[in-house]
Amino acid sequence: MSASRRVTRAVNAVLEVAPRHGAVSLAGLVHGVSQDRGRPIEVKMADLPPGVCGQWRQYSDRDVFLIQHGLPTWDRTLAHELGHLVLGHDGIPVVEAALERTELASLDLIGYMLNQRTGCMGPGGEDVEQEAEDFAALLVYRLGRLPSDRASIVQVRLGEAFG
Ligand SMILES: [Zn+2]
């Protein structure tokens, strides 16, 4: 795996906003990024359409990362969605997200439409999906290599990150 300079820079930027003291967790990094941008980021578990691991929704006043319930690699998915955000990929506008409340059929349809941007690994390795994946792999890897006095909460399994 060789992440592009753009991805490497984004990971560096995120690690720079990490709290200076105490353990650095992925959640801590997300919080740091939200403070840096002056926009709250909420992380919620949700029942997303089958095959979708995570979704980034942009509201007028905040960003929301939805993570599929019961996902064993939720931290990786969270890092992936954070990657979309810091790399400037588009999230899901709130209008579309609001539609899902109307009826199940809409939810299914929207889920289908969104799949191409929110799959675990976008179909055909779509560029932005690949970039977000590279970001997630590098961020999780770097988190796991921080000095032990900043013991990371993220358990990095190299085989998983680079396999
Ligand atoms: Zn994605």
PDB file of C-alpha atoms and ligand atoms in Angstrom:
ATOM      1  CA  MET A   1       0.000   0.000   0.000  1.00  0.00           C
ATOM      2  CA  SER A   2       1.300   3.403  -0.833  1.00  0.00           C
ATOM      3  CA  ALA A   3      -0.924   6.259   0.134  1.00  0.00           C
ATOM      4  CA  SER A   4      -0.814   9.342  -2.019  1.00  0.00           C
ATOM      5  CA  ARG A   5       0.817  12.507  -0.717  1.00  0.00           C
ATOM      6  CA  ARG A   6      -2.633  14.001  -0.431  1.00  0.00           C
ATOM      7  CA  VAL A   7      -3.776  11.202   1.864  1.00  0.00           C
ATOM      8  CA  THR A   8      -0.555  11.319   3.880  1.00  0.00           C
ATOM      9  CA  ARG A   9      -0.941  15.059   4.386  1.00  0.00           C
ATOM     10  CA  ALA A  10      -4.551  14.617   5.508  1.00  0.00           C
ATOM     11  CA  VAL A  11      -3.550  11.972   8.059  1.00  0.00           C
ATOM     12  CA  ASN A  12      -0.785  14.228   9.363  1.00  0.00           C
ATOM     13  CA  ALA A  13      -3.220  17.113   9.676  1.00  0.00           C
ATOM     14  CA  VAL A  14      -5.678  14.996  11.649  1.00  0.00           C
ATOM     15  CA  LEU A  15      -2.976  13.692  13.989  1.00  0.00           C
ATOM     16  CA  GLU A  16      -1.919  17.294  14.603  1.00  0.00           C
ATOM     17  CA  VAL A  17      -5.274  18.191  16.085  1.00  0.00           C
ATOM     18  CA  ALA A  18      -5.076  15.245  18.486  1.00  0.00           C
ATOM     19  CA  PRO A  19      -5.178  16.151  22.174  1.00  0.00           C
ATOM     20  CA  ARG A  20      -1.678  16.787  23.508  1.00  0.00           C
ATOM     21  CA  HIS A  21      -2.266  14.809  26.679  1.00  0.00           C
ATOM     22  CA  GLY A  22      -3.632  11.426  27.453  1.00  0.00           C
ATOM     23  CA  ALA A  23      -4.595   8.583  25.218  1.00  0.00           C
ATOM     24  CA  VAL A  24      -5.368   9.357  21.622  1.00  0.00           C
ATOM     25  CA  SER A  25      -8.358   7.458  20.393  1.00  0.00           C
ATOM     26  CA  LEU A  26     -10.134   7.634  17.104  1.00  0.00           C
ATOM     27  CA  ALA A  27     -13.062   9.281  18.889  1.00  0.00           C
ATOM     28  CA  GLY A  28     -10.614  11.844  20.284  1.00  0.00           C
ATOM     29  CA  LEU A  29      -9.358  12.588  16.794  1.00  0.00           C
ATOM     30  CA  VAL A  30     -12.884  13.038  15.476  1.00  0.00           C
ATOM     31  CA  HIS A  31     -13.529  15.464  18.318  1.00  0.00           C
ATOM     32  CA  GLY A  32     -10.288  17.305  17.528  1.00  0.00           C
ATOM     33  CA  VAL A  33     -11.256  17.658  13.881  1.00  0.00           C
ATOM     34  CA  SER A  34     -14.712  18.976  14.798  1.00  0.00           C
ATOM     35  CA  GLN A  35     -13.178  21.602  17.093  1.00  0.00           C
ATOM     36  CA  ASP A  36     -10.682  22.550  14.426  1.00  0.00           C
ATOM     37  CA  ARG A  37     -13.481  23.081  11.901  1.00  0.00           C
ATOM     38  CA  GLY A  38     -15.803  24.737  14.399  1.00  0.00           C
ATOM     39  CA  ARG A  39     -18.554  22.292  13.442  1.00  0.00           C
ATOM     40  CA  PRO A  40     -19.786  19.466  15.644  1.00  0.00           C
ATOM     41  CA  ILE A  41     -19.366  15.905  14.434  1.00  0.00           C
ATOM     42  CA  GLU A  42     -21.712  13.306  15.865  1.00  0.00           C
ATOM     43  CA  VAL A  43     -21.028   9.596  15.678  1.00  0.00           C
ATOM     44  CA  LYS A  44     -24.070   7.331  15.852  1.00  0.00           C
ATOM     45  CA  MET A  45     -24.696   3.653  15.476  1.00  0.00           C
ATOM     46  CA  ALA A  46     -27.488   2.985  13.009  1.00  0.00           C
ATOM     47  CA  ASP A  47     -29.219   0.286  11.044  1.00  0.00           C
ATOM     48  CA  LEU A  48     -28.034   1.097   7.552  1.00  0.00           C
ATOM     49  CA  PRO A  49     -29.044  -0.651   4.343  1.00  0.00           C
ATOM     50  CA  PRO A  50     -27.348  -4.025   3.798  1.00  0.00           C
ATOM     51  CA  GLY A  51     -23.812  -3.698   2.536  1.00  0.00           C
ATOM     52  CA  VAL A  52     -23.360  -0.175   3.841  1.00  0.00           C
ATOM     53  CA  CYS A  53     -20.827   0.200   6.648  1.00  0.00           C
ATOM     54  CA  GLY A  54     -20.984   3.909   7.244  1.00  0.00           C
ATOM     55  CA  GLN A  55     -22.505   7.139   6.035  1.00  0.00           C
ATOM     56  CA  TRP A  56     -21.534  10.766   6.368  1.00  0.00           C
ATOM     57  CA  ARG A  57     -24.429  13.192   6.481  1.00  0.00           C
ATOM     58  CA  GLN A  58     -23.996  16.930   6.227  1.00  0.00           C
ATOM     59  CA  TYR A  59     -26.488  19.040   8.114  1.00  0.00           C
ATOM     60  CA  SER A  60     -26.485  22.821   8.067  1.00  0.00           C
ATOM     61  CA  ASP A  61     -24.929  23.021  11.518  1.00  0.00           C
ATOM     62  CA  ARG A  62     -23.174  19.716  12.006  1.00  0.00           C
ATOM     63  CA  ASP A  63     -21.863  16.541  10.465  1.00  0.00           C
ATOM     64  CA  VAL A  64     -23.077  13.083  11.399  1.00  0.00           C
ATOM     65  CA  PHE A  65     -21.240   9.816  10.870  1.00  0.00           C
ATOM     66  CA  LEU A  66     -23.581   6.845  10.934  1.00  0.00           C
ATOM     67  CA  ILE A  67     -21.895   3.535  11.601  1.00  0.00           C
ATOM     68  CA  GLN A  68     -23.622   0.224  10.918  1.00  0.00           C
ATOM     69  CA  HIS A  69     -24.767  -1.494  14.099  1.00  0.00           C
ATOM     70  CA  GLY A  70     -22.663  -4.410  15.259  1.00  0.00           C
ATOM     71  CA  LEU A  71     -19.873  -3.821  12.786  1.00  0.00           C
ATOM     72  CA  PRO A  72     -16.728  -5.563  14.094  1.00  0.00           C
ATOM     73  CA  THR A  73     -14.479  -3.063  12.324  1.00  0.00           C
ATOM     74  CA  TRP A  74     -16.419   0.053  13.258  1.00  0.00           C
ATOM     75  CA  ASP A  75     -13.236   1.980  14.051  1.00  0.00           C
ATOM     76  CA  ARG A  76     -11.988   1.385  10.561  1.00  0.00           C
ATOM     77  CA  THR A  77     -15.314   2.560   9.146  1.00  0.00           C
ATOM     78  CA  LEU A  78     -15.228   5.651  11.353  1.00  0.00           C
ATOM     79  CA  ALA A  79     -11.725   6.421  10.088  1.00  0.00           C
ATOM     80  CA  HIS A  80     -12.994   5.903   6.533  1.00  0.00           C
ATOM     81  CA  GLU A  81     -15.834   8.398   6.975  1.00  0.00           C
ATOM     82  CA  LEU A  82     -13.470  10.866   8.658  1.00  0.00           C
ATOM     83  CA  GLY A  83     -11.265  10.471   5.602  1.00  0.00           C
ATOM     84  CA  HIS A  84     -14.096  11.511   3.300  1.00  0.00           C
ATOM     85  CA  LEU A  85     -14.644  14.594   5.441  1.00  0.00           C
ATOM     86  CA  VAL A  86     -11.057  15.811   5.749  1.00  0.00           C
ATOM     87  CA  LEU A  87     -10.305  14.980   2.111  1.00  0.00           C
ATOM     88  CA  GLY A  88     -13.196  17.171   1.044  1.00  0.00           C
ATOM     89  CA  HIS A  89     -15.379  14.496  -0.518  1.00  0.00           C
ATOM     90  CA  ASP A  90     -19.072  15.240  -0.546  1.00  0.00           C
ATOM     91  CA  GLY A  91     -21.266  13.913   2.218  1.00  0.00           C
ATOM     92  CA  ILE A  92     -24.958  13.202   1.960  1.00  0.00           C
ATOM     93  CA  PRO A  93     -26.999  16.419   1.930  1.00  0.00           C
ATOM     94  CA  VAL A  94     -29.531  16.595   4.728  1.00  0.00           C
ATOM     95  CA  VAL A  95     -32.486  16.806   2.352  1.00  0.00           C
ATOM     96  CA  GLU A  96     -31.812  13.330   1.070  1.00  0.00           C
ATOM     97  CA  ALA A  97     -31.218  12.057   4.564  1.00  0.00           C
ATOM     98  CA  ALA A  98     -34.508  13.523   5.754  1.00  0.00           C
ATOM     99  CA  LEU A  99     -36.426  11.690   3.063  1.00  0.00           C
ATOM    100  CA  GLU A 100     -35.669   8.391   4.698  1.00  0.00           C
ATOM    101  CA  ARG A 101     -38.065   9.149   7.518  1.00  0.00           C
ATOM    102  CA  THR A 102     -41.031   9.172   5.172  1.00  0.00           C
ATOM    103  CA  GLU A 103     -41.323   5.500   4.453  1.00  0.00           C
ATOM    104  CA  LEU A 104     -39.369   2.313   4.217  1.00  0.00           C
ATOM    105  CA  ALA A 105     -39.478   2.256   0.442  1.00  0.00           C
ATOM    106  CA  SER A 106     -37.713   5.588   0.353  1.00  0.00           C
ATOM    107  CA  LEU A 107     -35.101   4.319   2.766  1.00  0.00           C
ATOM    108  CA  ASP A 108     -34.392   1.353   0.556  1.00  0.00           C
ATOM    109  CA  LEU A 109     -34.198   3.502  -2.534  1.00  0.00           C
ATOM    110  CA  ILE A 110     -31.937   6.059  -0.912  1.00  0.00           C
ATOM    111  CA  GLY A 111     -29.825   3.297   0.517  1.00  0.00           C
ATOM    112  CA  TYR A 112     -29.450   1.910  -2.955  1.00  0.00           C
ATOM    113  CA  MET A 113     -28.580   5.280  -4.416  1.00  0.00           C
ATOM    114  CA  LEU A 114     -26.083   6.002  -1.676  1.00  0.00           C
ATOM    115  CA  ASN A 115     -24.471   2.621  -1.864  1.00  0.00           C
ATOM    116  CA  GLN A 116     -22.051   3.767  -4.471  1.00  0.00           C
ATOM    117  CA  ARG A 117     -20.591   6.310  -2.135  1.00  0.00           C
ATOM    118  CA  THR A 118     -21.011   4.559   1.165  1.00  0.00           C
ATOM    119  CA  GLY A 119     -20.178   0.928   0.616  1.00  0.00           C
ATOM    120  CA  CYS A 120     -17.543  -0.772   2.737  1.00  0.00           C
ATOM    121  CA  MET A 121     -15.349  -0.589  -0.271  1.00  0.00           C
ATOM    122  CA  GLY A 122     -16.914   1.200  -3.168  1.00  0.00           C
ATOM    123  CA  PRO A 123     -17.777  -0.870  -6.202  1.00  0.00           C
ATOM    124  CA  GLY A 124     -14.944  -0.920  -8.685  1.00  0.00           C
ATOM    125  CA  GLY A 125     -12.656   0.930  -6.304  1.00  0.00           C
ATOM    126  CA  GLU A 126     -14.134   4.319  -7.026  1.00  0.00           C
ATOM    127  CA  ASP A 127     -11.489   6.984  -6.549  1.00  0.00           C
ATOM    128  CA  VAL A 128     -12.911   8.711  -3.499  1.00  0.00           C
ATOM    129  CA  GLU A 129     -13.627   5.366  -1.859  1.00  0.00           C
ATOM    130  CA  GLN A 130     -10.074   4.215  -2.460  1.00  0.00           C
ATOM    131  CA  GLU A 131      -8.766   7.486  -1.090  1.00  0.00           C
ATOM    132  CA  ALA A 132     -10.904   7.162   2.036  1.00  0.00           C
ATOM    133  CA  GLU A 133      -9.731   3.557   2.458  1.00  0.00           C
ATOM    134  CA  ASP A 134      -6.086   4.607   2.152  1.00  0.00           C
ATOM    135  CA  PHE A 135      -6.712   7.358   4.687  1.00  0.00           C
ATOM    136  CA  ALA A 136      -8.364   4.920   7.126  1.00  0.00           C
ATOM    137  CA  ALA A 137      -5.573   2.354   6.807  1.00  0.00           C
ATOM    138  CA  LEU A 138      -2.845   4.931   7.338  1.00  0.00           C
ATOM    139  CA  LEU A 139      -4.618   6.697  10.196  1.00  0.00           C
ATOM    140  CA  VAL A 140      -5.323   3.472  12.096  1.00  0.00           C
ATOM    141  CA  TYR A 141      -1.743   2.360  11.501  1.00  0.00           C
ATOM    142  CA  ARG A 142      -0.283   5.660  12.717  1.00  0.00           C
ATOM    143  CA  LEU A 143      -2.588   5.681  15.745  1.00  0.00           C
ATOM    144  CA  GLY A 144      -1.249   2.277  16.709  1.00  0.00           C
ATOM    145  CA  ARG A 145       2.337   3.508  16.477  1.00  0.00           C
ATOM    146  CA  LEU A 146       2.024   6.522  18.738  1.00  0.00           C
ATOM    147  CA  PRO A 147       4.397   6.391  21.731  1.00  0.00           C
ATOM    148  CA  SER A 148       3.128   4.103  24.451  1.00  0.00           C
ATOM    149  CA  ASP A 149       2.592   6.958  26.898  1.00  0.00           C
ATOM    150  CA  ARG A 150      -0.220   7.938  24.593  1.00  0.00           C
ATOM    151  CA  ALA A 151      -1.410   4.378  24.561  1.00  0.00           C
ATOM    152  CA  SER A 152      -3.819   3.988  21.734  1.00  0.00           C
ATOM    153  CA  ILE A 153      -7.252   2.573  22.177  1.00  0.00           C
ATOM    154  CA  VAL A 154      -7.206   1.394  18.621  1.00  0.00           C
ATOM    155  CA  GLN A 155      -5.996  -2.145  18.304  1.00  0.00           C
ATOM    156  CA  VAL A 156      -4.066  -2.337  15.115  1.00  0.00           C
ATOM    157  CA  ARG A 157      -3.672  -5.615  13.400  1.00  0.00           C
ATOM    158  CA  LEU A 158      -1.259  -5.068  10.614  1.00  0.00           C
ATOM    159  CA  GLY A 159      -2.617  -7.918   8.608  1.00  0.00           C
ATOM    160  CA  GLU A 160      -5.972  -6.200   8.682  1.00  0.00           C
ATOM    161  CA  ALA A 161      -4.647  -2.768   7.843  1.00  0.00           C
ATOM    162  CA  PHE A 162      -2.580  -3.890   4.914  1.00  0.00           C
ATOM    163  CA  GLY A 163      -3.939  -7.280   3.998  1.00  0.00           C
TER     164      GLY A 163
HETATM  165 ZN    ZN B   1     -16.745   5.690   1.635  1.00  0.00          ZN
END
